[in-house]
Amino acid sequence: MSLSSHKTIPEGATLVDVRTPAEYAAGHIEGSLSIPLDTVPQALERFRSFQGPVVLICLSGNRSGQAAQWLQAQGLRNVENGGSWLSYRDEPV
């Protein structure tokens, strides 16, 4: 992993933003999906349907970390905490 401030999205990954709808509307990465943290349990089957890696992002990495831990506890192995969405904002999806 690079020590630069910008992260690279793995090829074929689904980028999921777990911030609130208001935060997402105020600015997000083009091509990312909005699934707010409080709706992640209801979206479990949607997460299971994603092909390839799933990178979860939020403002600081806290909420995306919570979502990643919960999804991994449900048996999903292709999810990771991507941290802050600001680290990816210049990356194409």
C-alpha angles and dihedrals in degrees: 000000000000122000091221120115092245122073128208120236111230113249112266093014125145110226112212121190111206096187121115119282090252092053091047091049091051091059139330144160112279109250095022120127123234113226107154116220093247090057098047094099091053090048095053094114090049089054090049089055095057115107117220128001122344116213115198119205138178136155100291107002096258099103093038088052091052091049092047092050092049094047091047089051087056089057102264110139100175097070127099138177106249093183122212119017088218089071090063103036095109094047123098117237 
